[in-house]
Short mmCIF file of C-alpha atoms in Angstrom, two decimals:
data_model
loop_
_atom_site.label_atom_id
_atom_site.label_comp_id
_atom_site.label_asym_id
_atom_site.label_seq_id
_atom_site.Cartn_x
_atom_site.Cartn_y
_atom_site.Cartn_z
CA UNK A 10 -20.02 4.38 12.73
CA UNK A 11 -17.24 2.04 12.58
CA UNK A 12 -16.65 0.09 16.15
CA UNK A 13 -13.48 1.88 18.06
CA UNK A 14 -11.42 0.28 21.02
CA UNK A 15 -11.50 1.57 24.14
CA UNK A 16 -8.80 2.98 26.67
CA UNK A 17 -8.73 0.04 28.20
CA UNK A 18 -7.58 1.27 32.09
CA UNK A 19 -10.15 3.49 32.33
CA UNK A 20 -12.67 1.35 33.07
CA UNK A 21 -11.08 -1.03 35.24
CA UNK A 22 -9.06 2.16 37.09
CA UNK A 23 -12.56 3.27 38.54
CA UNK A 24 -13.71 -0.16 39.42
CA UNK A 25 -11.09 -0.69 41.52
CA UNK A 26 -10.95 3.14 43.27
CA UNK A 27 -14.50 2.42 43.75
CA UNK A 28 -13.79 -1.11 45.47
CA UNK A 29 -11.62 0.15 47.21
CA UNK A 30 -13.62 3.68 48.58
CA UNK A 31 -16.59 1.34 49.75
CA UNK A 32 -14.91 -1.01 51.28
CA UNK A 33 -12.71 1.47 54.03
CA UNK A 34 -16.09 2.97 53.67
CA UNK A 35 -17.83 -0.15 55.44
CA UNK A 36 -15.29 -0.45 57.31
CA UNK A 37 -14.77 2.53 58.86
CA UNK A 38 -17.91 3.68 59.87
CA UNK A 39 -21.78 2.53 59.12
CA UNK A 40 -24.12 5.01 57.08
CA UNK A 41 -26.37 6.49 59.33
CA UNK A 42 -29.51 6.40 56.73
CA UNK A 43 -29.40 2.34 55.33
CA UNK A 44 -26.43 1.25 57.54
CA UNK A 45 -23.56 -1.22 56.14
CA UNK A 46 -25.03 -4.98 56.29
CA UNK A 47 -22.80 -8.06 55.14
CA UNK A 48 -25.37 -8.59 52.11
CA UNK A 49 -25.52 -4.85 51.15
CA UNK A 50 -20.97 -5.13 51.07
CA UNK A 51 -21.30 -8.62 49.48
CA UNK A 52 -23.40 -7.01 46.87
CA UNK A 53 -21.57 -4.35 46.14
CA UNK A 54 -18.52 -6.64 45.34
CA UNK A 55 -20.26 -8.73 43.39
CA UNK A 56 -21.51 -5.93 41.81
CA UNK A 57 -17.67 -4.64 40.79
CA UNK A 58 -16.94 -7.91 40.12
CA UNK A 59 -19.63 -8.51 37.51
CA UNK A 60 -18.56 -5.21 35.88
CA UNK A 61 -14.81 -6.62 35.84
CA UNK A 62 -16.07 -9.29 34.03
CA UNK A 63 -17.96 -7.65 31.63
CA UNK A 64 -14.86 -5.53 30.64
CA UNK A 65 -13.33 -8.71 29.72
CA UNK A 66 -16.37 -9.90 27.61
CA UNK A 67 -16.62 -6.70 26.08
CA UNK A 68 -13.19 -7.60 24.53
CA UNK A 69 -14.10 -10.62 23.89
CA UNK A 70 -17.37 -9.56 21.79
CA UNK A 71 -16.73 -6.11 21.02
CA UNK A 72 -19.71 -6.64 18.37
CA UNK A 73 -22.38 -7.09 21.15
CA UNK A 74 -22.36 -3.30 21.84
CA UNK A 75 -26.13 -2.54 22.72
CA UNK A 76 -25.70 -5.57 25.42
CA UNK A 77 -22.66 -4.37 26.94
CA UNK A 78 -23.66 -0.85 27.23
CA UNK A 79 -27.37 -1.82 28.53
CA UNK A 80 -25.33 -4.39 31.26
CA UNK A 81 -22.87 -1.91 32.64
CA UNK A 82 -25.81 0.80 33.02
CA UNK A 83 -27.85 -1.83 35.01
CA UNK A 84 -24.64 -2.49 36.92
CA UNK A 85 -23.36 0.98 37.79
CA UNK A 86 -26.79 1.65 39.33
CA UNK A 87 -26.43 -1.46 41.07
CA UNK A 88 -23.35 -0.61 42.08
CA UNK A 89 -24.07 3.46 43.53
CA UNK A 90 -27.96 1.92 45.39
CA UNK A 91 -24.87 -0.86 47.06
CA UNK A 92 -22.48 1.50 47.75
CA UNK A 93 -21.91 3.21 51.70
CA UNK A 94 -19.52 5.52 50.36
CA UNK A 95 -21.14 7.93 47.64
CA UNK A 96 -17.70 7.48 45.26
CA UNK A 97 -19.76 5.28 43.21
CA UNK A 98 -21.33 8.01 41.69
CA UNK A 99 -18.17 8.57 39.27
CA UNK A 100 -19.17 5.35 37.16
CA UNK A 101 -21.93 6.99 35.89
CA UNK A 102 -18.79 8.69 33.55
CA UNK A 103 -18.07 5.64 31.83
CA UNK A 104 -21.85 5.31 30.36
CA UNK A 105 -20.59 8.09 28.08
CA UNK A 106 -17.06 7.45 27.78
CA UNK A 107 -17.52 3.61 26.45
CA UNK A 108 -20.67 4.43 24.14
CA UNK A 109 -18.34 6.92 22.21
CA UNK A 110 -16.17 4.33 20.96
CA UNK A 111 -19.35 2.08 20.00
CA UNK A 112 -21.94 4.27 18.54
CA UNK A 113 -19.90 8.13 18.26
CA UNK A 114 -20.60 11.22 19.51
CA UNK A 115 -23.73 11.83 19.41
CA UNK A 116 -24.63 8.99 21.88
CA UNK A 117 -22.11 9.47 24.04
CA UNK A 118 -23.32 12.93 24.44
CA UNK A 119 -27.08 12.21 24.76
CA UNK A 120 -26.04 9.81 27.19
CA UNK A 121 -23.85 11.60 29.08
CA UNK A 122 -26.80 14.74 29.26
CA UNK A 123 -29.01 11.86 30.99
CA UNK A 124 -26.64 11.16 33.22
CA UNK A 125 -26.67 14.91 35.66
CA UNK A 126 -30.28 14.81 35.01
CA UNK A 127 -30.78 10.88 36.74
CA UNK A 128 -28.58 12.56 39.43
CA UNK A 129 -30.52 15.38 39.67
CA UNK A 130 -33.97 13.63 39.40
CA UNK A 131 -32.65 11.09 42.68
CA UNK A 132 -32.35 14.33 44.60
CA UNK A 133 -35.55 16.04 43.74
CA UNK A 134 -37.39 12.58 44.87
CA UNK A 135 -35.35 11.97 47.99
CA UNK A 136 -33.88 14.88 48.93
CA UNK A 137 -35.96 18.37 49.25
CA UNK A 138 -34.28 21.19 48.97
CA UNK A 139 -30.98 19.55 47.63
CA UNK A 140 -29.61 22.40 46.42
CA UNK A 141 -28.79 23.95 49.87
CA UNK A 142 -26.99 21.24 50.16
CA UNK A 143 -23.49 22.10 49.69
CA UNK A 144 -22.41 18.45 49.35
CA UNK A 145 -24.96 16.98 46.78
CA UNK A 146 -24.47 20.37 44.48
CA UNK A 147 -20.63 19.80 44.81
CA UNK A 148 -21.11 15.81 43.52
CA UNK A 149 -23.36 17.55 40.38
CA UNK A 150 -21.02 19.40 39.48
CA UNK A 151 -18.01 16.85 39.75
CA UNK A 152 -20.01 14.81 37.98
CA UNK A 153 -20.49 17.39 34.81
CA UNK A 154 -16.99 17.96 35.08
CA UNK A 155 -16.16 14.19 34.88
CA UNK A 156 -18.47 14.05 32.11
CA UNK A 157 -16.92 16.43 29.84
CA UNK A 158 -13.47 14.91 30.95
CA UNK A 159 -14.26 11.59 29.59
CA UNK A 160 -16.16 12.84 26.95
CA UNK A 161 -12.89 15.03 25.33
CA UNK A 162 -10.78 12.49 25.92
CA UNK A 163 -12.93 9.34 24.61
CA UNK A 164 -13.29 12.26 21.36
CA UNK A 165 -9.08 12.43 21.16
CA UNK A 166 -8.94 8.82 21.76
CA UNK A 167 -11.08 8.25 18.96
CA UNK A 168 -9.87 10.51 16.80
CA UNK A 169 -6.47 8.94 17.24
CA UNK A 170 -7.59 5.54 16.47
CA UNK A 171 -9.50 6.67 13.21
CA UNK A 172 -6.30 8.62 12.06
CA UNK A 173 -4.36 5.38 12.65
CA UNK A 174 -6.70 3.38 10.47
CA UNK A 175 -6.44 5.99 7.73
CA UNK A 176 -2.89 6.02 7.48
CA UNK A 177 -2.74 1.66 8.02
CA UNK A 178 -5.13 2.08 4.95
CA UNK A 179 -3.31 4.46 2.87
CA UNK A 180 0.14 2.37 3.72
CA UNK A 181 -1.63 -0.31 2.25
CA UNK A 182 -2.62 1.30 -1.07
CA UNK A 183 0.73 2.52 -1.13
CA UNK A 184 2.33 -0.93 -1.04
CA UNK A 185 -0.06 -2.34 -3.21
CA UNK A 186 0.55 0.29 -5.84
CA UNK A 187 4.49 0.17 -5.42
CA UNK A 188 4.08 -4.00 -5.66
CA UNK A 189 2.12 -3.29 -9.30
CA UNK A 190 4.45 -0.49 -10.45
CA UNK A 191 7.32 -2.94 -9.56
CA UNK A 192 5.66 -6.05 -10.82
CA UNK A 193 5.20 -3.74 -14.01
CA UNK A 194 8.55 -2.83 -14.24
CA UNK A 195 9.88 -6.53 -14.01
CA UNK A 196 7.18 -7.40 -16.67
CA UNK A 197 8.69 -5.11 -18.49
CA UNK A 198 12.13 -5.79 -18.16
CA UNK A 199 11.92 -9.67 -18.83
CA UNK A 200 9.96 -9.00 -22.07
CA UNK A 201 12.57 -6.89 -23.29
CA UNK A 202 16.00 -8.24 -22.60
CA UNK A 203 14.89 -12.00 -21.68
CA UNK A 204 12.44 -12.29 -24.35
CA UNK A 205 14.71 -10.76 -26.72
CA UNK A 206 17.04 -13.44 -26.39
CA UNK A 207 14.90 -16.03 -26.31
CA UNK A 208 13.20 -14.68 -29.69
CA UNK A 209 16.54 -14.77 -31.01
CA UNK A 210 17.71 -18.00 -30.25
CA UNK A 211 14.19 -19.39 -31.52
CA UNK A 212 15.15 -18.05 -34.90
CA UNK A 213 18.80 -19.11 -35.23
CA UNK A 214 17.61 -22.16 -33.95
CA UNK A 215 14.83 -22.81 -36.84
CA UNK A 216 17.96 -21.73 -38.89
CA UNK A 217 20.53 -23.94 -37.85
CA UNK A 218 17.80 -27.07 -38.50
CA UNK A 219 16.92 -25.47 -41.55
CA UNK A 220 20.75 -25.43 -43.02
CA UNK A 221 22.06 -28.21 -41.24
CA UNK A 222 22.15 -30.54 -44.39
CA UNK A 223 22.12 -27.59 -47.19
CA UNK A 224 24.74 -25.50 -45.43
CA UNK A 225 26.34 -26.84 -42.42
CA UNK A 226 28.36 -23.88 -42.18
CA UNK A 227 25.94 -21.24 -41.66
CA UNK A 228 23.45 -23.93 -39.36
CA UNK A 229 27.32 -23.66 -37.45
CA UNK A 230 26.96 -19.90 -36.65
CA UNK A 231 23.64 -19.90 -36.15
CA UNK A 232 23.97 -22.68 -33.10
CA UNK A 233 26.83 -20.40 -31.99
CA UNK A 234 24.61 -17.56 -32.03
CA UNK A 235 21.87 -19.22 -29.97
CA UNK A 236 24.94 -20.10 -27.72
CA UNK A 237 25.72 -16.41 -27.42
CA UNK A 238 21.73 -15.71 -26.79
CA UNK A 239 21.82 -18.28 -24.20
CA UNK A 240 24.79 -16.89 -22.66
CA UNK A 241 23.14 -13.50 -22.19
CA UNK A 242 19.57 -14.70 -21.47
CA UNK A 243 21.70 -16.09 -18.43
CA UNK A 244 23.42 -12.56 -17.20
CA UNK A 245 19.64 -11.03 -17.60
CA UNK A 246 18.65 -13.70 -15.40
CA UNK A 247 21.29 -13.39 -12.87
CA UNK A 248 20.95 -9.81 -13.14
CA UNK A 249 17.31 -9.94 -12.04
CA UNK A 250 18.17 -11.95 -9.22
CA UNK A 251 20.43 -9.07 -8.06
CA UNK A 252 18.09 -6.57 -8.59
CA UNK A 253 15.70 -8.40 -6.78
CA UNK A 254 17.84 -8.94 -3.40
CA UNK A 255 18.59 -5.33 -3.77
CA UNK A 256 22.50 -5.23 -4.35
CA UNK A 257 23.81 -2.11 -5.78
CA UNK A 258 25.46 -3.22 -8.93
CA UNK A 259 25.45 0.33 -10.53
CA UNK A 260 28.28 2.17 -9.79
CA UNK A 261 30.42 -1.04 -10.62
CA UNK A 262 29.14 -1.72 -13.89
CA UNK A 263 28.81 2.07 -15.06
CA UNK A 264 32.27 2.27 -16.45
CA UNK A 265 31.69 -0.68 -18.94
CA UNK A 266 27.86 0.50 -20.01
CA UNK A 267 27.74 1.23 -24.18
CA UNK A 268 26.72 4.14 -25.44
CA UNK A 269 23.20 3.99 -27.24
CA UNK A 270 25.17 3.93 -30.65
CA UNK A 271 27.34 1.08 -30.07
CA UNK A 272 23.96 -0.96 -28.12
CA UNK A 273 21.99 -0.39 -31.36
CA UNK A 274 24.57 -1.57 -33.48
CA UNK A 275 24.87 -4.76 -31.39
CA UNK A 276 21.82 -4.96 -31.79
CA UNK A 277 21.69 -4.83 -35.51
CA UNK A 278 24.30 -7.46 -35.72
CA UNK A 279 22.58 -9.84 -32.91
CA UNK A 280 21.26 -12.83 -34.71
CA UNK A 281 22.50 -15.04 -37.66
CA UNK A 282 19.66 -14.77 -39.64
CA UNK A 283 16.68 -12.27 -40.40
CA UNK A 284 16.14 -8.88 -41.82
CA UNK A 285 19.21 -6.74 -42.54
CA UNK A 286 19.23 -4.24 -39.97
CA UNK A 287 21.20 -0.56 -40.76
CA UNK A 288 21.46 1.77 -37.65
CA UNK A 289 21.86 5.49 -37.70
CA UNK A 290 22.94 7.69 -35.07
CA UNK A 291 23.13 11.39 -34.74
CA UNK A 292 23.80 14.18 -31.89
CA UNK A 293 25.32 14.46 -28.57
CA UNK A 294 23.88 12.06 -25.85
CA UNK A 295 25.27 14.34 -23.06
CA UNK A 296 22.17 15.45 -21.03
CA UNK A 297 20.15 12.60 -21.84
CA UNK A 298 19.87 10.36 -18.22
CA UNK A 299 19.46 6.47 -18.41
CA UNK A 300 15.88 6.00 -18.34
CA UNK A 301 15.67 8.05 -21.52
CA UNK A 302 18.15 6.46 -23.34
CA UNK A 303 17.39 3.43 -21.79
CA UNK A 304 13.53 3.81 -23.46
CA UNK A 305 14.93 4.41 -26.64
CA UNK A 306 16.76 1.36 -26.63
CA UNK A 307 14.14 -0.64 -25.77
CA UNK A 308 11.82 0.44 -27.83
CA UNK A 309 14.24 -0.31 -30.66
CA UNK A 310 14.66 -3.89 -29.59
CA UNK A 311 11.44 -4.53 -29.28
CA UNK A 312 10.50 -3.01 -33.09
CA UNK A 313 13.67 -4.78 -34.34
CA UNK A 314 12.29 -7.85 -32.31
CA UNK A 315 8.83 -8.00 -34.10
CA UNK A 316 10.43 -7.04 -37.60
CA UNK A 317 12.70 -10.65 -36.87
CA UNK A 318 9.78 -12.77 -35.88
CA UNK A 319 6.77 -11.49 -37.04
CA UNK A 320 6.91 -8.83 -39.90
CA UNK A 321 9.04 -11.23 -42.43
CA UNK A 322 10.89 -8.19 -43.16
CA UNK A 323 14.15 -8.17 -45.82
CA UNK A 324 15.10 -4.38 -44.43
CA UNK A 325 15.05 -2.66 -41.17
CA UNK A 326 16.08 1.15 -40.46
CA UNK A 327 16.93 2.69 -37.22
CA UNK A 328 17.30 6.15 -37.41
CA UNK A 329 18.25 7.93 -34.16
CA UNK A 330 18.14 12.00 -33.66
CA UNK A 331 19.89 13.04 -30.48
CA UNK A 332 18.79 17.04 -30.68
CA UNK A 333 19.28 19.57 -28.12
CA UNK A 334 15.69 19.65 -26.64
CA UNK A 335 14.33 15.98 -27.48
CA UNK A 336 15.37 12.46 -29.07
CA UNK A 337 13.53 11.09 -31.87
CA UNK A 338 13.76 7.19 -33.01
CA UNK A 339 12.20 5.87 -35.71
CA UNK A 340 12.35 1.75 -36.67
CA UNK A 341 10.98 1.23 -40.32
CA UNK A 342 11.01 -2.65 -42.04
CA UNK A 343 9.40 -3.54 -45.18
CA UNK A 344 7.62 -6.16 -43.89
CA UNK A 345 3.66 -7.60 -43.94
CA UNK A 346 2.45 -4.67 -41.38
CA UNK A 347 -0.42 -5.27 -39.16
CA UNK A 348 -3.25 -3.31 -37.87
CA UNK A 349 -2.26 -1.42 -34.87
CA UNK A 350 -5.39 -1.43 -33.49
CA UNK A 351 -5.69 -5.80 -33.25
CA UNK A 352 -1.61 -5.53 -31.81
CA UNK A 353 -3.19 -3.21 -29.04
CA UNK A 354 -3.22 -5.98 -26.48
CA UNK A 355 -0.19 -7.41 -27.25
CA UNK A 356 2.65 -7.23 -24.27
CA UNK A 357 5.93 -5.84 -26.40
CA UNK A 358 4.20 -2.39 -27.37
CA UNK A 359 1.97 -2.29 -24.25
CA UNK A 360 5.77 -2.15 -22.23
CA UNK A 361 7.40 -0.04 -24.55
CA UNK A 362 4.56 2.53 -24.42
CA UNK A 363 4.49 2.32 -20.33
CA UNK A 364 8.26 2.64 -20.23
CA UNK A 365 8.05 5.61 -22.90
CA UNK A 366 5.33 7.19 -21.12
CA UNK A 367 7.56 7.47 -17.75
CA UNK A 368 9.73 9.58 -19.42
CA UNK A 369 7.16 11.68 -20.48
CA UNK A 370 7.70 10.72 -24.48
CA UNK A 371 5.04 9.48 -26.68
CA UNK A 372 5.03 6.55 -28.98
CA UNK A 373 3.49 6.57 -32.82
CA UNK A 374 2.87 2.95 -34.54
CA UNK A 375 1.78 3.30 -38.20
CA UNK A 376 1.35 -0.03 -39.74
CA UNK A 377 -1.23 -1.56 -42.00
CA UNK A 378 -1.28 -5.10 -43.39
CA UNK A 379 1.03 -5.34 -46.31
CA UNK A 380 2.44 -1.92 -45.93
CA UNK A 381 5.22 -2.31 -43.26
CA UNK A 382 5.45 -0.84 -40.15
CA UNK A 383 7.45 2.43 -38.54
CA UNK A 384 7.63 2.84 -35.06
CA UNK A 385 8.16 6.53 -33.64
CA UNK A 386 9.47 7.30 -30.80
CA UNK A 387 10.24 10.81 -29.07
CA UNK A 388 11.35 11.87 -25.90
CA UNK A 389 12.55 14.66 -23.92
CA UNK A 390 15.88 15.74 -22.85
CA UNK A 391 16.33 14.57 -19.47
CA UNK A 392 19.10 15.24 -16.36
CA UNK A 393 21.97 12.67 -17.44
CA UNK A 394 24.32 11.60 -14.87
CA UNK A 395 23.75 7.75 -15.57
CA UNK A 396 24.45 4.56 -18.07
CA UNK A 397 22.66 3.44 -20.87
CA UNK A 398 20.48 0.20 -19.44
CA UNK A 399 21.23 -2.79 -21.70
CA UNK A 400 19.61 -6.45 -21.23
CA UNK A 401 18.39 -5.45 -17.96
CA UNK A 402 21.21 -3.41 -16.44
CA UNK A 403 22.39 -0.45 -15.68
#
């Protein structure tokens, strides 16, 4: 069992009530069986002293359990064999009481059973017939009943603690998994709209050197292109920044968001060179919320993307089905294909599957080398009531 803390003004509460009992105790009057001596009141001091001392070592090394429960045993009986008054006697409840927060329950109730039986073996060897004695029978007693007192509440205080180190431990899980999901999500989120643009200016840039000499009109628009890339690499950038100090840019920008048609056919026209890219819309969007249109998108950049860059494709069809109960997209190029299986890894259709997947759509890749590639893509009709995302907003 795990090491618990315990109350710490228990303890030190008795001490001094004790201290304080033998003292007036001494003073007041001497015990007519040992009598008070100045040694016998010196020890007994030094005796709650020692034990104030090892409360504050028992902070100290809270991992030396066995000594500090052994050393406050030998110095509570120290302490009641010192003691004029007979109110040491209530020490014996901490024996109990402390070992429940080092070694649990069942310690702390085997010691606490020794306890009333030490008592009770002391009278049986010093005092026959005890148990007329309406005095010594009262201090059993009070002692069982301190017993189970410290006992319960050692067992809530415990119980307390342990509940407090579940829920610090599940907090922490939760943050952790909320810091991946995020770190996901801005993964996610910089592949598609920052890495878009940055895939796109690499090509019109290998363009523009290509045709600076042979066409210098055409290298022209493709520098301007990259110039528009650059320009809205910089808003995703800026945009992240916002989203990442937390400032609600939403319901400012909402009135200005495309619809999916008009995002997909700026995205068909985005670049100066490349595949030619023919987009197809059909249906209502009303009913569809941002995340799933938002998904769509995406996953059409990112198939467009790889048909620019990768697939060496002449022809690209997007094909978009807005029906009443799901969406379906489909991306087809005529390009080299690849084997889906080798792409697996790869971080464009890892994030459009995970973003996909939120929504509760699935994704279909069929693609084999030399065969071109068509990306499916269906999801299902969501809530509405927000904006198509586009290059990182919403």
């Amino acid at each position: 069992m795990a090491a618990y803390v315990p109350v710490r003004w228990v303890s030190p509460l008795l001490y001094g009530v004790v201290l304080v009992g033998g003292l007036y105790s001494a003073a007041v009057g001497p015990d007519s069986r040992l009598g008070p001596t100045a040694w016998r009141t010196a020890g007994f001091v030094i005796a709650i002293g020692a034990l104030f001392a090892l409360e504050a070592a028992g902070r100290r090394r809270p991992d030396a359990r066995v000594p500090l429960l052994l050393a406050r045993c030998a110095l509570i009986g120290a302490v009641v064999l010192l003691d004029a008054s007979g109110l040491s006697q209530v020490l014996f409840v901490l024996v109990p009481f402390t070992a429940y927060f080092a070694f649990g329950r069942t310690a702390a109730l085997a010691l606490g059973a020794l306890c009333p039986a030490g008592l009770l073996t002391a009278f049986l060897l010093t005092a026959p017939g005890w148990y007329r004695d309406q005095e010594r029978v009262a201090d059993l007693l009070m002692l069982c009943v301190g017993l189970v007192l410290a006992i319960s509440m050692a067992a809530v205080a415990v119980g307390e603690q342990r509940a407090r180190l579940e829920l610090e431990a599940y907090a922490a899980r939760v943050a952790e998994l909320s810091a991946a999901t995020e770190r996901n999500r801005l993964a996610r989120d910089i592949h598609d709209s920052l890495g878009h643009h940055l895939t796109a200016m690499s090509v019109q840039l290998e363009m523009a050197s290509d045709f600076q000499s042979l066409d210098p009109g055409t290298a022209q628009q493709a520098l301007n292109e990259a110039r528009r890339s650059v320009r809205l690499a910089l808003g995703d950038v800026r945009q992240s920044v916002r989203a990442l100090r937390d400032e609600a840019t939403r319901p400012t920008l909402a009135a200005t968001r495309p619809t999916l048609a008009a995002a997909l056919a700026a995205l068909a026209q985005d670049g100066a060179a490349g595949p030619r890219v023919t987009v197809e819309v059909s249906g209502d969007e009303d009913g569809y919320g941002a995340v799933e249109l938002t998904a769509l998108y995406r996953a059409a950049q990112e198939a467009v993307t790889n048909a620019r860059r990768h697939a060496r494709a002449s022809q690209v069809t997007v094909v978009v089905r807005l029906a009443g109960g799901s969406a379906r997209l489909e991306v087809t190029d005529d390009g080299r294909g690849f084997a889906p299986d080798a792409a697996a890894a790869g971080f464009g259709l890892l994030g459009m599957r995970e973003r996909v997947h939120l929504v509760a759509g699935s994704v279909e890749v069929d693609s084999s080398p030399g065969a071109g590639t068509q990306v499916t893509v269906t999801v299902p009709r969501g809530n509405g009531g927000e904006v198509l995302a586009v290059d990182g907003r919403q």
